[in-house]
PDB file of C-alpha atoms and ligand atoms in Angstrom:
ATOM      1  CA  UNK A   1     -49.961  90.321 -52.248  1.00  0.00           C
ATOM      2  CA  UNK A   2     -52.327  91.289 -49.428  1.00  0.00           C
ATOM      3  CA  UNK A   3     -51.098  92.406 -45.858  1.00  0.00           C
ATOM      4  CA  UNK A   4     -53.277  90.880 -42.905  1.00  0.00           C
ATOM      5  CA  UNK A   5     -52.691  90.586 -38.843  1.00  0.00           C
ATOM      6  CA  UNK A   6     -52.508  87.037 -37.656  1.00  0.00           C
ATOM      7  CA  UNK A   7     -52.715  87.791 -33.877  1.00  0.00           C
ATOM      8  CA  UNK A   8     -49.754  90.555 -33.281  1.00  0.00           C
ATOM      9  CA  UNK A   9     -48.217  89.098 -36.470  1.00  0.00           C
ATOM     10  CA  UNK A  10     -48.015  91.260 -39.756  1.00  0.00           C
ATOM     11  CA  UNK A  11     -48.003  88.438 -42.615  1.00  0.00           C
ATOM     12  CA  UNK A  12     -47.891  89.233 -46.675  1.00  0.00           C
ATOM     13  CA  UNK A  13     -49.506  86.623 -48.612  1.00  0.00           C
ATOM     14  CA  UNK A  14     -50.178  86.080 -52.231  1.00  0.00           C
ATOM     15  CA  UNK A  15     -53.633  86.302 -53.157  1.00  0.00           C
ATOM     16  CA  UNK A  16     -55.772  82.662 -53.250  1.00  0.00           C
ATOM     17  CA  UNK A  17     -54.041  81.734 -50.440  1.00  0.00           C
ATOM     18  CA  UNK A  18     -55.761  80.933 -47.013  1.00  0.00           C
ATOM     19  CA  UNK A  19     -55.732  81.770 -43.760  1.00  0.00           C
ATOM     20  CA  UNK A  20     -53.955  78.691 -42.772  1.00  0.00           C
ATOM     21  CA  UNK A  21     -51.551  78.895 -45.409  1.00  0.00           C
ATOM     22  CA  UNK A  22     -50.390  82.397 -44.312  1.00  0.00           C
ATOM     23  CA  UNK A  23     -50.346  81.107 -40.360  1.00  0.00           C
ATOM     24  CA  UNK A  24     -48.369  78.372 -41.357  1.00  0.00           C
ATOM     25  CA  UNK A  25     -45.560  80.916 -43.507  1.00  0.00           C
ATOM     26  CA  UNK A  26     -45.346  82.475 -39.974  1.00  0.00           C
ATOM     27  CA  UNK A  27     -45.137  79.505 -37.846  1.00  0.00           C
ATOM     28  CA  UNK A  28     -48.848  80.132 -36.061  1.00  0.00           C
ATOM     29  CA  UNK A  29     -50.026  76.806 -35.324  1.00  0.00           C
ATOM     30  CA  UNK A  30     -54.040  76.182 -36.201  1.00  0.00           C
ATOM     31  CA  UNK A  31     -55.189  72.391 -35.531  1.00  0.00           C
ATOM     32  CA  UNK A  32     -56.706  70.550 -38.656  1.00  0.00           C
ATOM     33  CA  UNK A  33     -58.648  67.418 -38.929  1.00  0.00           C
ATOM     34  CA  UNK A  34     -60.747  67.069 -42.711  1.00  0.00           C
ATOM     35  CA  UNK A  35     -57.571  69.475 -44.362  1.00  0.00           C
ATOM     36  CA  UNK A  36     -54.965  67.547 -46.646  1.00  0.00           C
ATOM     37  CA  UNK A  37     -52.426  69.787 -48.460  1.00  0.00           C
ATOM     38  CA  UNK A  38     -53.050  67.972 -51.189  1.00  0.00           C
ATOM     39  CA  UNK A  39     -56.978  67.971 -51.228  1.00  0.00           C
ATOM     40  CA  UNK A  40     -59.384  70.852 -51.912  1.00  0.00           C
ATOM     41  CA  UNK A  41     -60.650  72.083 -48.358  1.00  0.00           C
ATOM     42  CA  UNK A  42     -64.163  71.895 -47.599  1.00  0.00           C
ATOM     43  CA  UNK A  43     -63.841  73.452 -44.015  1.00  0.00           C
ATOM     44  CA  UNK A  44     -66.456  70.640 -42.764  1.00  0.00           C
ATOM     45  CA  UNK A  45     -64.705  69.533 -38.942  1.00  0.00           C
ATOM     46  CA  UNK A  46     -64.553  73.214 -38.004  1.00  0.00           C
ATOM     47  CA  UNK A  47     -61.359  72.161 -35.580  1.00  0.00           C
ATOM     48  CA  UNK A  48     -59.492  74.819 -36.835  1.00  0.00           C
ATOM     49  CA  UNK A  49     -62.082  77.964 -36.126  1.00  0.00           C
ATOM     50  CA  UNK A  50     -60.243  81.341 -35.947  1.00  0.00           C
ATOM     51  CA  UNK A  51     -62.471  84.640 -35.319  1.00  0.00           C
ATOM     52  CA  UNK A  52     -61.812  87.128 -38.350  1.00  0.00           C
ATOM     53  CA  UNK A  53     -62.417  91.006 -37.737  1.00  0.00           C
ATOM     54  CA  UNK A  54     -63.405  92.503 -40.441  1.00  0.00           C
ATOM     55  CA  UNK A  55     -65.194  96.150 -40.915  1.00  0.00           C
ATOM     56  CA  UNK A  56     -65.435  96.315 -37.355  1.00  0.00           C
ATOM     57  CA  UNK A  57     -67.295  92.805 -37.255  1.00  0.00           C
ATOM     58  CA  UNK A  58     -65.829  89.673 -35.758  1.00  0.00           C
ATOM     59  CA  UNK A  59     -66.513  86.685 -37.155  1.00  0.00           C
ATOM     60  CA  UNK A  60     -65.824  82.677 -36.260  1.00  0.00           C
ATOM     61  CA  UNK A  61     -64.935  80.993 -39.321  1.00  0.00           C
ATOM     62  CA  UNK A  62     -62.705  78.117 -40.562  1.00  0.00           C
ATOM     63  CA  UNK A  63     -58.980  78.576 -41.459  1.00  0.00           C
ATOM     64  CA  UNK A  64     -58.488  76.330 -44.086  1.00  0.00           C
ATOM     65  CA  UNK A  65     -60.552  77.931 -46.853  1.00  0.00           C
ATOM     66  CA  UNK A  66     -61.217  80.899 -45.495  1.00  0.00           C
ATOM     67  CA  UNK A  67     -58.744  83.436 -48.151  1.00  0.00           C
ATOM     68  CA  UNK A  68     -56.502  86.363 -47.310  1.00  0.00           C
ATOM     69  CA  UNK A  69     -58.174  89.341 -47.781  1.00  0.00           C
ATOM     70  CA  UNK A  70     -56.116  92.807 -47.059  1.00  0.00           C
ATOM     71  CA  UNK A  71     -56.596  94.326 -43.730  1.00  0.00           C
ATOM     72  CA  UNK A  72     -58.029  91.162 -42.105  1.00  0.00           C
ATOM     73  CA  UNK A  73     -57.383  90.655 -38.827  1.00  0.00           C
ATOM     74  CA  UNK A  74     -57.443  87.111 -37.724  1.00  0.00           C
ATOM     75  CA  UNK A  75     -57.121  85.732 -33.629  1.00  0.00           C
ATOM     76  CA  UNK A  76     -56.129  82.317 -33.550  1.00  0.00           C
ATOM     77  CA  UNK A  77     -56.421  82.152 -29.685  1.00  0.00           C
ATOM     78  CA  UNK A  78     -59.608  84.310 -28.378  1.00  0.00           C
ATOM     79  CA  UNK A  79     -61.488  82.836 -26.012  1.00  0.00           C
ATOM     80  CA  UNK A  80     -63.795  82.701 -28.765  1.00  0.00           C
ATOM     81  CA  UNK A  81     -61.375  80.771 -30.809  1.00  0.00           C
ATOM     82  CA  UNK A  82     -60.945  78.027 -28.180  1.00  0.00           C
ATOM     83  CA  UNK A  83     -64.206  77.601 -27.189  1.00  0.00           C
ATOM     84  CA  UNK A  84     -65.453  77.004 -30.648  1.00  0.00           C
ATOM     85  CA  UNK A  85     -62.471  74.294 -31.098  1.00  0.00           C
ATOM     86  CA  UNK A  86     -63.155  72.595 -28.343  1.00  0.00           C
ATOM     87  CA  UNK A  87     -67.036  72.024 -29.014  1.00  0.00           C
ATOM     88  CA  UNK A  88     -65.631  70.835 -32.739  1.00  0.00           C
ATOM     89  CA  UNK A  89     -62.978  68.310 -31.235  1.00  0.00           C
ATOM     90  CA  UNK A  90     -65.473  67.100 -28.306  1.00  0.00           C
ATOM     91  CA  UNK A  91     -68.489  66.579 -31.364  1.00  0.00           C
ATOM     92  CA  UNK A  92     -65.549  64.734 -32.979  1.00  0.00           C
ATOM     93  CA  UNK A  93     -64.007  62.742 -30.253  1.00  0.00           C
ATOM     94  CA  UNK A  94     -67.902  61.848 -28.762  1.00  0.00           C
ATOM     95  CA  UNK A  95     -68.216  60.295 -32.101  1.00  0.00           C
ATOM     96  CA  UNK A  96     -65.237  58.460 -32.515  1.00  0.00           C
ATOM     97  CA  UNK A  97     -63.435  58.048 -29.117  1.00  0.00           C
ATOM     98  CA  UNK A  98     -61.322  54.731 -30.086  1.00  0.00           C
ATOM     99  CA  UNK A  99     -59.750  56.768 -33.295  1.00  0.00           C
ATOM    100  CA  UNK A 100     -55.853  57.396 -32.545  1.00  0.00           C
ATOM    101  CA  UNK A 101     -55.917  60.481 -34.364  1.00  0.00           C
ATOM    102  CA  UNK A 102     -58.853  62.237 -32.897  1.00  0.00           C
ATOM    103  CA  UNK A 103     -57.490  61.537 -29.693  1.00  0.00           C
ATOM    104  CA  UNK A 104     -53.898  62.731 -29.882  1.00  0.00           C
ATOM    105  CA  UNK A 105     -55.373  66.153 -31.599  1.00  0.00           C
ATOM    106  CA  UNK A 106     -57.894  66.288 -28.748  1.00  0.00           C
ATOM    107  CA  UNK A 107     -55.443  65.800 -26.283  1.00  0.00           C
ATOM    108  CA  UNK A 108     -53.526  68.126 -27.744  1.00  0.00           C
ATOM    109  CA  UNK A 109     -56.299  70.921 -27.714  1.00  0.00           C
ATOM    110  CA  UNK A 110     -56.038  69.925 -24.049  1.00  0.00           C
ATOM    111  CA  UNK A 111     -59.118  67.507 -24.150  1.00  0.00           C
ATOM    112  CA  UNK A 112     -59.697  64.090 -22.199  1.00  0.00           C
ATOM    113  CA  UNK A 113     -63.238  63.434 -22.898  1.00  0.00           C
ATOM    114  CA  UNK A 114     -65.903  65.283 -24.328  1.00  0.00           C
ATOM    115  CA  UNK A 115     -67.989  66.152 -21.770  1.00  0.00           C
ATOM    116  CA  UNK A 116     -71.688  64.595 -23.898  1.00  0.00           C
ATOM    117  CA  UNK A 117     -72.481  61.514 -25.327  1.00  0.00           C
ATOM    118  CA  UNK A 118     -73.638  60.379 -29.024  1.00  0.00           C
ATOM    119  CA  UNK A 119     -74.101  58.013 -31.069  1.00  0.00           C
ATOM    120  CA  UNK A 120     -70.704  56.489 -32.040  1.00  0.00           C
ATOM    121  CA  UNK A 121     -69.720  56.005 -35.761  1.00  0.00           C
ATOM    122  CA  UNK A 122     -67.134  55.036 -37.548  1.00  0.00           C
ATOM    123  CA  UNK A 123     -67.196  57.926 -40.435  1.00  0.00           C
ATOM    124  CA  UNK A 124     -67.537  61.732 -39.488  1.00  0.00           C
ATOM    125  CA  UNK A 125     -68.207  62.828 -42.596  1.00  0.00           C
ATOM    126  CA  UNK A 126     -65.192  64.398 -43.272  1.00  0.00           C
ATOM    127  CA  UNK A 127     -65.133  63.848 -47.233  1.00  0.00           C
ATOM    128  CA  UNK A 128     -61.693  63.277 -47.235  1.00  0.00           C
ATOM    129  CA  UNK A 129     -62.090  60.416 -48.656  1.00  0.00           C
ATOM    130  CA  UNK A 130     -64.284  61.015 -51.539  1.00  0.00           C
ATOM    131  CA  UNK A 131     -61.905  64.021 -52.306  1.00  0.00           C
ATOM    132  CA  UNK A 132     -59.151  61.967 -52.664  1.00  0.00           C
ATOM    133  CA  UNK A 133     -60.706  59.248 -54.623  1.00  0.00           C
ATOM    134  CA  UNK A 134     -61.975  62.066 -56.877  1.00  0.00           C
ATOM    135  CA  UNK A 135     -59.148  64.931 -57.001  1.00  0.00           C
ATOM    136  CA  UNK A 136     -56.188  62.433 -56.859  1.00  0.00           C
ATOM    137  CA  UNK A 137     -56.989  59.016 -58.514  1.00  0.00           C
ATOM    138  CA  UNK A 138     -59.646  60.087 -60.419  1.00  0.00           C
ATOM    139  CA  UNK A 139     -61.966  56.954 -59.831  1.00  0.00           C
ATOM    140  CA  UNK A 140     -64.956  58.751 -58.646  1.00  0.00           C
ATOM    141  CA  UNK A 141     -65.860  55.601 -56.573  1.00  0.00           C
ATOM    142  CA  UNK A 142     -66.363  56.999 -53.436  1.00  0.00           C
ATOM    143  CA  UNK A 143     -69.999  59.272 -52.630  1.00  0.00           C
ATOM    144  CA  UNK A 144     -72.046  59.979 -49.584  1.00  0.00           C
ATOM    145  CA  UNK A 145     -75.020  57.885 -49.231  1.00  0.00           C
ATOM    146  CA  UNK A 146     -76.701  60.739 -47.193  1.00  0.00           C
ATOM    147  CA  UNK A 147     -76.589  64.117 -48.717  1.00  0.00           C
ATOM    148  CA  UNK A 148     -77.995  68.035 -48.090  1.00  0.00           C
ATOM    149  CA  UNK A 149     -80.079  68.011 -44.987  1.00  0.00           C
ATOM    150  CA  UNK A 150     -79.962  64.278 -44.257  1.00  0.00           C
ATOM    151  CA  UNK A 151     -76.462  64.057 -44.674  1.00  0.00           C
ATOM    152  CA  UNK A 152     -74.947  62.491 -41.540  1.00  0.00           C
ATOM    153  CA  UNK A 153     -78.352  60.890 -40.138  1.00  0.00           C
ATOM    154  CA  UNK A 154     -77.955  57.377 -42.260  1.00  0.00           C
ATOM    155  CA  UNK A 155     -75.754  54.943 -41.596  1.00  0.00           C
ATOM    156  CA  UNK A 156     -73.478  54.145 -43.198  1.00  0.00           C
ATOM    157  CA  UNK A 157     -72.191  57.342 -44.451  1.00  0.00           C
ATOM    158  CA  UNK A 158     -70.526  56.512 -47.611  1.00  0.00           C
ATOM    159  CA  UNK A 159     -70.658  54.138 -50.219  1.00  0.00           C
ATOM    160  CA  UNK A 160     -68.096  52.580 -52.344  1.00  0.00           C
ATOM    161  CA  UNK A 161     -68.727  51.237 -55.819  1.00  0.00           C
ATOM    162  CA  UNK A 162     -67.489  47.952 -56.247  1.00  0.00           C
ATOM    163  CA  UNK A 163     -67.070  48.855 -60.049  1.00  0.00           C
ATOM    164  CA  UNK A 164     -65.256  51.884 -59.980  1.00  0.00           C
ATOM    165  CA  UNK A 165     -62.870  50.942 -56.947  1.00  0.00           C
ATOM    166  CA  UNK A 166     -59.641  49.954 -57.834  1.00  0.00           C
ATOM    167  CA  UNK A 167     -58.340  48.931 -54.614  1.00  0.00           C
ATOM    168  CA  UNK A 168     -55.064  51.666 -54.503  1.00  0.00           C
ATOM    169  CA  UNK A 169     -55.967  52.227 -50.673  1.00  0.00           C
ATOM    170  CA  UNK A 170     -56.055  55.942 -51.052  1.00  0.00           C
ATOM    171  CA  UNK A 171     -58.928  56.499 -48.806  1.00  0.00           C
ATOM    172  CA  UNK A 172     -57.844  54.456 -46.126  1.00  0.00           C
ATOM    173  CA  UNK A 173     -54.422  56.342 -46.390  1.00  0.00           C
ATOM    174  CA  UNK A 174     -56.461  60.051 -45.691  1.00  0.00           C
ATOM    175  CA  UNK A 175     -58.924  58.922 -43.254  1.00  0.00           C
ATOM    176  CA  UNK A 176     -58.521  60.442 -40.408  1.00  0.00           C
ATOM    177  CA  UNK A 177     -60.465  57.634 -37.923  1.00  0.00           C
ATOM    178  CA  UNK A 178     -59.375  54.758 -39.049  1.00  0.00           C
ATOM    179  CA  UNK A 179     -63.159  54.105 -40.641  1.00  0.00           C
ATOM    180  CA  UNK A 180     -61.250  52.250 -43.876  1.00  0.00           C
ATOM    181  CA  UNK A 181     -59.308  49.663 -43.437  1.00  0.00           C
ATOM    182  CA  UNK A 182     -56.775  47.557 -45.706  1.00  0.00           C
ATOM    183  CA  UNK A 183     -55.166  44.423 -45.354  1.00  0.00           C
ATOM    184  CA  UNK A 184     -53.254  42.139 -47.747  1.00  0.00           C
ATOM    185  CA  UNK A 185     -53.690  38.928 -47.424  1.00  0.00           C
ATOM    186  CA  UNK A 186     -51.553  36.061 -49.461  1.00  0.00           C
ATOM    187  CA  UNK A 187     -52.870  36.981 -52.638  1.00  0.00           C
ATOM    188  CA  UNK A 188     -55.804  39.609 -51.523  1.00  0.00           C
ATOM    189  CA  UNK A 189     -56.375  42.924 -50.318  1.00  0.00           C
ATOM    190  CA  UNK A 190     -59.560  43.246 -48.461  1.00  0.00           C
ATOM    191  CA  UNK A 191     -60.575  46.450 -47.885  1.00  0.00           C
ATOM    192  CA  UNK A 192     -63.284  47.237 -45.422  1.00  0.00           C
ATOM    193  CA  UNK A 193     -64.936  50.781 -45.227  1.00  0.00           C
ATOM    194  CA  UNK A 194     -68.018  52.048 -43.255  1.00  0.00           C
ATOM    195  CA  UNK A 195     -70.504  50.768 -46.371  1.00  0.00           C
ATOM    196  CA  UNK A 196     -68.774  46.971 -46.547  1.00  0.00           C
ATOM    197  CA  UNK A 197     -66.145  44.917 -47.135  1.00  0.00           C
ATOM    198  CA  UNK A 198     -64.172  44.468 -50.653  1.00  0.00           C
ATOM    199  CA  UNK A 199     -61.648  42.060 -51.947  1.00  0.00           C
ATOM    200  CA  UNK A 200     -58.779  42.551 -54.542  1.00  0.00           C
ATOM    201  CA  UNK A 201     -56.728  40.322 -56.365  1.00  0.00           C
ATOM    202  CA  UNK A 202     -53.220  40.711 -56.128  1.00  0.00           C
ATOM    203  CA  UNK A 203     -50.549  41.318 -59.179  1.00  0.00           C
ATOM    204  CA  UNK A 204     -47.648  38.266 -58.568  1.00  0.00           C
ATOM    205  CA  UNK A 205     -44.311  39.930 -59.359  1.00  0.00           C
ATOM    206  CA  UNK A 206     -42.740  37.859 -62.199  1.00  0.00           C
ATOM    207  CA  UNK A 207     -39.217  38.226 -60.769  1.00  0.00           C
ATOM    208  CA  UNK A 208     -39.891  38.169 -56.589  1.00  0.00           C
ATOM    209  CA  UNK A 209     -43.064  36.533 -56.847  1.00  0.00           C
ATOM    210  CA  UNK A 210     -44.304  38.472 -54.495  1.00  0.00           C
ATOM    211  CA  UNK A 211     -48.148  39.755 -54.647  1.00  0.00           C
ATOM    212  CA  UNK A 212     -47.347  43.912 -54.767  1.00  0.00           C
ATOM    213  CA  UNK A 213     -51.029  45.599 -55.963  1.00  0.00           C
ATOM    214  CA  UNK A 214     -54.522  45.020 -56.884  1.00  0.00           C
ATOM    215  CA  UNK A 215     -54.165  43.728 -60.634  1.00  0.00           C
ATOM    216  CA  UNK A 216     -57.520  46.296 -61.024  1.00  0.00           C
ATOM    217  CA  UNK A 217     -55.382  49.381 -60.351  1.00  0.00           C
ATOM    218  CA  UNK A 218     -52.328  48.504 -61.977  1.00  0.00           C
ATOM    219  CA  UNK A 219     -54.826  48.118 -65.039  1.00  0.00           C
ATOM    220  CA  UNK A 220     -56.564  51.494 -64.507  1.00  0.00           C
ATOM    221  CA  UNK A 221     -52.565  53.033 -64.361  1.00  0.00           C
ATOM    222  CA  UNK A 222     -51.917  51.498 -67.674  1.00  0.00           C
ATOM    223  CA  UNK A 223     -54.831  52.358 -69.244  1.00  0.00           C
ATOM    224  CA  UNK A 224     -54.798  55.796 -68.497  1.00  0.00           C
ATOM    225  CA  UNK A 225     -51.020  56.542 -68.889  1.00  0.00           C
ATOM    226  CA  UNK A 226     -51.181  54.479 -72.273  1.00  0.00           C
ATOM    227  CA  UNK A 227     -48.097  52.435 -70.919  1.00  0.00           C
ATOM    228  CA  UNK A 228     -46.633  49.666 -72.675  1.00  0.00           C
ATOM    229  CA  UNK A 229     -48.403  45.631 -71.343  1.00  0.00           C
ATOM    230  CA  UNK A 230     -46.526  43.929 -69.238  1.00  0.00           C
ATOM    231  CA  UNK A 231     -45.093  47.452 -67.639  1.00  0.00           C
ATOM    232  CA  UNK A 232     -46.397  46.103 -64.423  1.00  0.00           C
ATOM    233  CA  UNK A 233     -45.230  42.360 -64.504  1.00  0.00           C
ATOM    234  CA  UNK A 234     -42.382  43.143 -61.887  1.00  0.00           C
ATOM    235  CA  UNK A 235     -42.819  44.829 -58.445  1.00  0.00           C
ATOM    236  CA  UNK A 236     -40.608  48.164 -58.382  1.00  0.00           C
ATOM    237  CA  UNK A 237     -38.272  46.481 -56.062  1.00  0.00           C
ATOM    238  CA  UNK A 238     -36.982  44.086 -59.070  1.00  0.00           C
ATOM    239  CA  UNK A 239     -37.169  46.871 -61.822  1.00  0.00           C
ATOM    240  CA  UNK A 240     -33.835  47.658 -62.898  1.00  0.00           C
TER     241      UNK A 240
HETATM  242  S1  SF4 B 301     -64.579  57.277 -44.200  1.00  0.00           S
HETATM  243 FE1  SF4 B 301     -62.946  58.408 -43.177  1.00  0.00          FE
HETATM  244  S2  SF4 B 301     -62.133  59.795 -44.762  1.00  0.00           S
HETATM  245 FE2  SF4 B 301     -64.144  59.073 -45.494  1.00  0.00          FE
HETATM  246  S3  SF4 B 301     -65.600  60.664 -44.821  1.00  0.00           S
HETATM  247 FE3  SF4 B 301     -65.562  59.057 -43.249  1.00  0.00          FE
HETATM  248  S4  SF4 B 301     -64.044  59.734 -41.733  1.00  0.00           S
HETATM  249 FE4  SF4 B 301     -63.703  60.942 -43.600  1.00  0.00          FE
HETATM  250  S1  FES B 302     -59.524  71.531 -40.916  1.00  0.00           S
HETATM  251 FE1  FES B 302     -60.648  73.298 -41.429  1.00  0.00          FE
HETATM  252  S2  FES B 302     -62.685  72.715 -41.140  1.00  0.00           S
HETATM  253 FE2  FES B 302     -61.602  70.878 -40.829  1.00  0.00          FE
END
């Protein structure tokens, strides 16, 4: 365990841990955008800065994989702190100012508008979908088309195989601006992401006969669980 100040707070927190796990064991709220519990963090929206003062030095640097290190003092509210959010949510929000979820968080770090323009895009190259598609599922079909010092010039930003894709709508589920989209339709899921459009067949369930997933996922399930054919012939609603 390691014993660090998160503004007038003394928090203990295991080792490995970050500095927004430990704000969060103490109830210290620090915005996120690109973090998923559930996701490796890559600390690439920079929406939730804190300033870390360490050996006398103070620092700005991102909360969710920044780890706990003893004696750290971390302010979640400088003016420092702030300042640094709100250029992060206004890059964001300039970006992408139709996205629901940029907007409530923006409004929410007390933002209307940003105050510049950009270009507008549809992906801010928050990787939470690649992670996701990589980490979770495991289908790798997900990269960025731009990478290193280019990355985030190009349009579009990422690119989704239409081999490896199975259609389980796992990306469109993180994405935090609405850039992937998915829709069943009768016996189809289209799914439409920054790089194109993609279309699914549809299982039937044997029982309902209602279309319930992408026949291409349930396949990559079975194959890598080894489970038994014809596992998936029913929808879960008619499995006893
Ligand atoms: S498509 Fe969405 S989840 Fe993927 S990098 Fe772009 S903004 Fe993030
Ligand atoms: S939430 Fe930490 S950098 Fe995006």
């Amino acid at each position: 365990m390691v014993k660090l100040t998160i503004d007038d707070k003394v928090v203990e927190a295991e080792e490995g841990l970050t500095i927004l796990d430990a704000a969060n064991k103490v109830g210290v709220y620090i915005p996120t955008l690109c973090y998923h519990e559930a996701l490796s963090p890559i600390g690439s929206c920079r929406v939730c800065s804190v300033e870390v003062i360490a050996d006398g030095t103070s620092n700005l640097t991102t909360a969710c994989n920044y780890p706990v290190e003893e004696g750290l003092k971390v302010r979640t509210n400088s003016e420092k702190v702030v300042q640094a959010r709100r250029l992060a949510m206004e890059l964001l929000l300039a970006q992408r100012p139709h996205s629901g979820s940029i907007g409530k968080l923006a409004k929410k770090l007390g933002i209307e508008e940003p105050s510049f323009t950009l270009k507008q895009r549809e992906c801010i190259l928050c990787e939470l979908c690649v992670r996701a598609c990589h980490e979770i599922v495991g289908a790798d079909a997900i990269t960025f088309i731009a990478q290193g010092i280019n990355r985030g010039i190009d349009e579009p930003s990422i690119e989704v195989s239409p081999i490896k894709c199975i259609g389980c709508d796992s990306c469109a589920y993180v994405c935090p601006t609405e850039a992937i989209t998915v829709e069943d339709v009768g016996d189809t899921r289209i799914i439409n992401t920054p790089s194109g459009k993609m279309e699914f067949k549809l299982r039937k369930c044997r029982t309902c006969g209602n279309y319930w997933a992408p026949e291409k996922q349930l396949d990559y399930i079975a194959k890598k669980w080894h489970l038994e054919p014809g596992i998936f012939d029913t929808c879960p609603d008619c499995r006893d």
